[in-house]
Short mmCIF file of C-alpha atoms in Angstrom, two decimals:
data_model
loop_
_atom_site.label_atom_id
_atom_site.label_comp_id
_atom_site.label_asym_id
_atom_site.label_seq_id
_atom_site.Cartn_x
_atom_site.Cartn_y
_atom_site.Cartn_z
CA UNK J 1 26.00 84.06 -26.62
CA UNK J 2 27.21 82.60 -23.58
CA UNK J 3 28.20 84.34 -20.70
CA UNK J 4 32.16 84.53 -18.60
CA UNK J 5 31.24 81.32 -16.06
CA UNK J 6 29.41 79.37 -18.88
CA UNK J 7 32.74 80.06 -21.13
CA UNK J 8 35.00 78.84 -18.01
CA UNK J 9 32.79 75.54 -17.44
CA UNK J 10 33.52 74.72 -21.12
CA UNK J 11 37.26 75.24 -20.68
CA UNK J 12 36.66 72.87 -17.43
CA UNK J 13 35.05 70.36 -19.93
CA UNK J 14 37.62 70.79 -22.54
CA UNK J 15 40.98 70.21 -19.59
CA UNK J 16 38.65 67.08 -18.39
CA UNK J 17 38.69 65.64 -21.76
CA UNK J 18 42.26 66.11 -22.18
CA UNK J 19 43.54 65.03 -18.89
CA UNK J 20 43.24 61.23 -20.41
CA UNK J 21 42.79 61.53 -24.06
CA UNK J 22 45.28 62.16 -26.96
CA UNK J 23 42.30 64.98 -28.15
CA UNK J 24 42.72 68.59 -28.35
CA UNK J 25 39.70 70.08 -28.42
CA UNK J 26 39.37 73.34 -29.99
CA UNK J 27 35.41 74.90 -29.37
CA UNK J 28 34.80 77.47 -31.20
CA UNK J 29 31.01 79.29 -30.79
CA UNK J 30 30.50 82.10 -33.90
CA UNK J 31 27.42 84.60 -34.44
CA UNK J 32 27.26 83.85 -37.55
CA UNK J 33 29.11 81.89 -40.43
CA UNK J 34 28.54 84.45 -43.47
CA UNK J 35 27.29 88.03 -44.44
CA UNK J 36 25.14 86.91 -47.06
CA UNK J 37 25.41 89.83 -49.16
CA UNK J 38 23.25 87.54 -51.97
CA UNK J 39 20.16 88.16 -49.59
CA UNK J 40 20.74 91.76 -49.57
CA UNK J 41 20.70 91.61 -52.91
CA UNK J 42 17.72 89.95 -53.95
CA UNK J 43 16.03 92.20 -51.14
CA UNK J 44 17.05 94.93 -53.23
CA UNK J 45 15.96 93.87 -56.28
CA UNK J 46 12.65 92.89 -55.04
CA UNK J 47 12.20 96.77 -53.54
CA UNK J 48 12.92 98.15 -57.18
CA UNK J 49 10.21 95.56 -58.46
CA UNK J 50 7.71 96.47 -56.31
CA UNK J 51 8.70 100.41 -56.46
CA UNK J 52 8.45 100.02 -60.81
CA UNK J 53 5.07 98.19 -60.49
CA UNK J 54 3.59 100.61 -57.92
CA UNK J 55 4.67 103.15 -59.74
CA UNK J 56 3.30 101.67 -63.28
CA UNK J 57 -0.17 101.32 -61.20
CA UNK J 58 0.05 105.05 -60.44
CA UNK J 59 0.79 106.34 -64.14
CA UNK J 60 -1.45 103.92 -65.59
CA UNK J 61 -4.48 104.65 -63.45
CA UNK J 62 -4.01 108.03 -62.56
CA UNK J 63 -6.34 110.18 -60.30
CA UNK J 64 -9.99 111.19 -61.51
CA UNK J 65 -8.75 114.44 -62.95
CA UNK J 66 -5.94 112.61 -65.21
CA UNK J 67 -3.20 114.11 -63.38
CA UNK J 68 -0.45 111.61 -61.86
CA UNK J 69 -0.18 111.10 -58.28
CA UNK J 70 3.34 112.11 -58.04
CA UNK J 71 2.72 111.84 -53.74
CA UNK J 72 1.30 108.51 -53.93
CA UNK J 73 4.61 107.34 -56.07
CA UNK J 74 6.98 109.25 -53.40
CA UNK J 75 5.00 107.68 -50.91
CA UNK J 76 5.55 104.37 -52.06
CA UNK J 77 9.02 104.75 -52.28
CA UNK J 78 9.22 105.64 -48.86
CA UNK J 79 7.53 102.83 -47.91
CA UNK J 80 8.73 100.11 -50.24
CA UNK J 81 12.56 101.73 -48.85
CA UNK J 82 11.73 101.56 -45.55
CA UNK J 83 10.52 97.72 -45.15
CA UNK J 84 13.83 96.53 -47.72
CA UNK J 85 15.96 98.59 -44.99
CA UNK J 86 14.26 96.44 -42.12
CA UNK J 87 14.03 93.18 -43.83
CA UNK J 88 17.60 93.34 -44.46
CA UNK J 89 19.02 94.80 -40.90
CA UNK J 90 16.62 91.95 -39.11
CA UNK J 91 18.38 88.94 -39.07
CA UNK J 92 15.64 86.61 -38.94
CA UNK J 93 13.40 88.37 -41.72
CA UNK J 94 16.85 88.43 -44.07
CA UNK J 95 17.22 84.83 -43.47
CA UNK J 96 14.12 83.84 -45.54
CA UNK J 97 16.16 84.99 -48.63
CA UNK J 98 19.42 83.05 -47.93
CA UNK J 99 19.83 79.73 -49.52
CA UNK J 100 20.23 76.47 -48.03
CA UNK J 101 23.55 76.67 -50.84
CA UNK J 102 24.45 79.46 -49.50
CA UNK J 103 24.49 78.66 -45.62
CA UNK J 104 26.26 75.44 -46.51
CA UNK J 105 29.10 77.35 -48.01
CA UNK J 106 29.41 79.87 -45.69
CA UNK J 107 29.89 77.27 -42.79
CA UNK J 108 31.67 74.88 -44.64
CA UNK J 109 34.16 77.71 -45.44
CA UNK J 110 34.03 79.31 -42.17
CA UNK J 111 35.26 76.08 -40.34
CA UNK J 112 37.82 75.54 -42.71
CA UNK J 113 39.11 78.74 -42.60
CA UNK J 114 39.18 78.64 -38.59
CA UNK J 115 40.91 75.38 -38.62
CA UNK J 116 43.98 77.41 -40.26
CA UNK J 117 43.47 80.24 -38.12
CA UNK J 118 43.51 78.56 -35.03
CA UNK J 119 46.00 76.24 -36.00
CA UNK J 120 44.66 72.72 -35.29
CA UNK J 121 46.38 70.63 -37.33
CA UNK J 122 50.04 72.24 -35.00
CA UNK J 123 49.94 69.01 -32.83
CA UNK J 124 53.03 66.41 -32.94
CA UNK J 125 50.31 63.30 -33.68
CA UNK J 126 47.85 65.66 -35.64
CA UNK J 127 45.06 65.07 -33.07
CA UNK J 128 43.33 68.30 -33.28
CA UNK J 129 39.49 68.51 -33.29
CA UNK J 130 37.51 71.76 -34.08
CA UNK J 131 34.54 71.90 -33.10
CA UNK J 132 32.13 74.55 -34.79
CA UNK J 133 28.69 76.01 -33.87
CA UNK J 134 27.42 78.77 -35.61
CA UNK J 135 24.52 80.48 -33.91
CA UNK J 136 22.67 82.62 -36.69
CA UNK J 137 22.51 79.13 -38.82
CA UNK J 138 21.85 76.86 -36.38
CA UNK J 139 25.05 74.83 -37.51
CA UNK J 140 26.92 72.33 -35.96
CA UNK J 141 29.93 71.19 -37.56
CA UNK J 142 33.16 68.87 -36.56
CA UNK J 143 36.82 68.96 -38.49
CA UNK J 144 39.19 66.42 -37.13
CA UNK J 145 42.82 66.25 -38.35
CA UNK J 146 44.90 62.97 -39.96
CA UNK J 147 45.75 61.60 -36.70
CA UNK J 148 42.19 61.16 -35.63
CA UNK J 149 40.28 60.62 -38.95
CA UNK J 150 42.41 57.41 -39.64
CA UNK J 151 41.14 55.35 -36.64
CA UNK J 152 37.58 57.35 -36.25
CA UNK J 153 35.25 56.51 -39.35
CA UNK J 154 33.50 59.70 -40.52
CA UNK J 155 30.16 58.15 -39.89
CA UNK J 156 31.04 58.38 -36.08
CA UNK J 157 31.37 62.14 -36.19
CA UNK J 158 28.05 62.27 -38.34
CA UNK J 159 25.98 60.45 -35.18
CA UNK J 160 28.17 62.95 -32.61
CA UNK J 161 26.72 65.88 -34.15
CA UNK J 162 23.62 64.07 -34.07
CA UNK J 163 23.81 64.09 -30.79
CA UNK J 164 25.13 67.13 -29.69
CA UNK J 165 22.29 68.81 -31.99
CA UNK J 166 19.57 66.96 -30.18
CA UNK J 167 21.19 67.92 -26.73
CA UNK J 168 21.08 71.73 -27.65
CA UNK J 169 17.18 71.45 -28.86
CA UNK J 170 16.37 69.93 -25.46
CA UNK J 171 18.38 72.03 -23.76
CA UNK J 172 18.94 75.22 -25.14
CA UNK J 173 22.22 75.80 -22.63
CA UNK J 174 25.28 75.57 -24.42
CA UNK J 175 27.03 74.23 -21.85
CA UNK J 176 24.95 71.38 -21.34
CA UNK J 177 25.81 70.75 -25.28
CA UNK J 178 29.60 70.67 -24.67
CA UNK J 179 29.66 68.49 -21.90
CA UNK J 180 27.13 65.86 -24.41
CA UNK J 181 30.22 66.58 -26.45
CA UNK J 182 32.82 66.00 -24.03
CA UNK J 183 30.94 62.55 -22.66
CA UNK J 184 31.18 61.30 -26.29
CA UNK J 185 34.60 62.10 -27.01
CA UNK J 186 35.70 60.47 -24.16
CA UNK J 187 33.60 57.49 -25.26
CA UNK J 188 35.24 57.48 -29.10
CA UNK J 189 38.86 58.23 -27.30
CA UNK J 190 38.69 55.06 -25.10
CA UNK J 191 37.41 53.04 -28.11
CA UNK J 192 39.54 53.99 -30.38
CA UNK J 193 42.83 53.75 -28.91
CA UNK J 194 43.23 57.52 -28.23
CA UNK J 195 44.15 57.43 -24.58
CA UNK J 196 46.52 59.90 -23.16
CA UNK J 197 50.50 58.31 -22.41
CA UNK J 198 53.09 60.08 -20.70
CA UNK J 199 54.58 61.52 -23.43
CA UNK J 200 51.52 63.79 -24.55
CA UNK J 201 51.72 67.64 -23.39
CA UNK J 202 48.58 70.11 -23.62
CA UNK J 203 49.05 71.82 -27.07
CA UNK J 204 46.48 73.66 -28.03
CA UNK J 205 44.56 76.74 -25.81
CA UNK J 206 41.52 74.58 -23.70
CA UNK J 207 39.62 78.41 -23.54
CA UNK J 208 35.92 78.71 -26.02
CA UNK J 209 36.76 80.69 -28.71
CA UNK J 210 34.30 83.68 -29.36
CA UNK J 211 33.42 84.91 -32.84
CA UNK J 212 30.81 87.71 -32.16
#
């Protein structure tokens, strides 16, 4: 996904950012949110569809000396098996039978659950931001803890993954999305009254966490 001197520029971004701003960044960058076994299942079900009508065709119109073509059935087996098998091992072909529901879940849950994981909220003002993009959905998503979400209206984060969306479509170079990110954090930190003091200590890892 990215490669060992794009993950160390991000890191760069991330120490920038909290050089003079009460933020801890957390990036995160995952292959995918969810395994989706629902697709896999409705590919399934579709393959035994197709295999019971083909092989309905075959027995009701059988060959011009009455005799059912037990080859053609076997055949279509074969074939119906082998283009479920690719439909479901080929990401982009499996993807047509996912939900909209069922990506939303899966990313919705997968940030959550890496927000525990990773321990964001373990900062002394609760200042922790995740940030979340998922590569197989195309999702960008933002979890900020107390500390931040009572000065920064949740409309603000809506517009900053707005923006770092837009960035990545023009782009296509992750790290020219984070630093979009960085420049706007930066922007809400000064605004909002989120400026480093003396007191504040790095206390969360600055490195981009891979989820392969």
């Amino acid at each position: 996904m990215v490669t060992k001197e794009q993950a160390e520029q991000i890191k760069d971004y991330v120490k920038q950012l909290e050089s003079h701003s009460k933020i801890e960044l957390v990036p995160i960058l995952s292959a995918r949110s969810g395994n989706y076994h629902e697709a896999s299942y409705k590919i399934i079900i579709l393959s035994l569809v197709a295999f019971i009508l083909t092989s309905t065709y075959f027995i009701l119109f059988p060959s011009w000396d009455g005799e059912i073509n037990h080859s053609a059935i076997m055949m279509s087996l074969a074939i119906i098996f082998f283009i479920g098998t690719m439909i479901n091992f080929i990401a982009p072909l499996k993807k047509i039978f996912i939900s909209s529901a069922a990506i939303e879940e899966a990313c919705s849950t997968h940030l959550n659950e890496n927000f525990i994981q990773h321990e964001v909220f373990n900062t002394i003002d609760r200042t922790g931001i995740l940030l979340q993009i998922s590569y197989y959905e195309h999702d960008i998503r933002l979890l900020a803890d107390s500390g931040i979400n009572k000065v920064v209206d949740n409309e603000i984060w809506n517009e900053l993954i707005k923006d770092i969306s837009k960035s990545y479509k023009e782009h296509r170079n992750p790290v020219k999305g984070f630093k979009t990110v960085i420049e706007k954090l930066e922007q809400i930190s000064k605004k909002h009254g989120l400026d480093k003091d003396h007191t504040d200590t790095n206390e969360l890892d600055d490195k981009l966490i891979i989820k392969e």
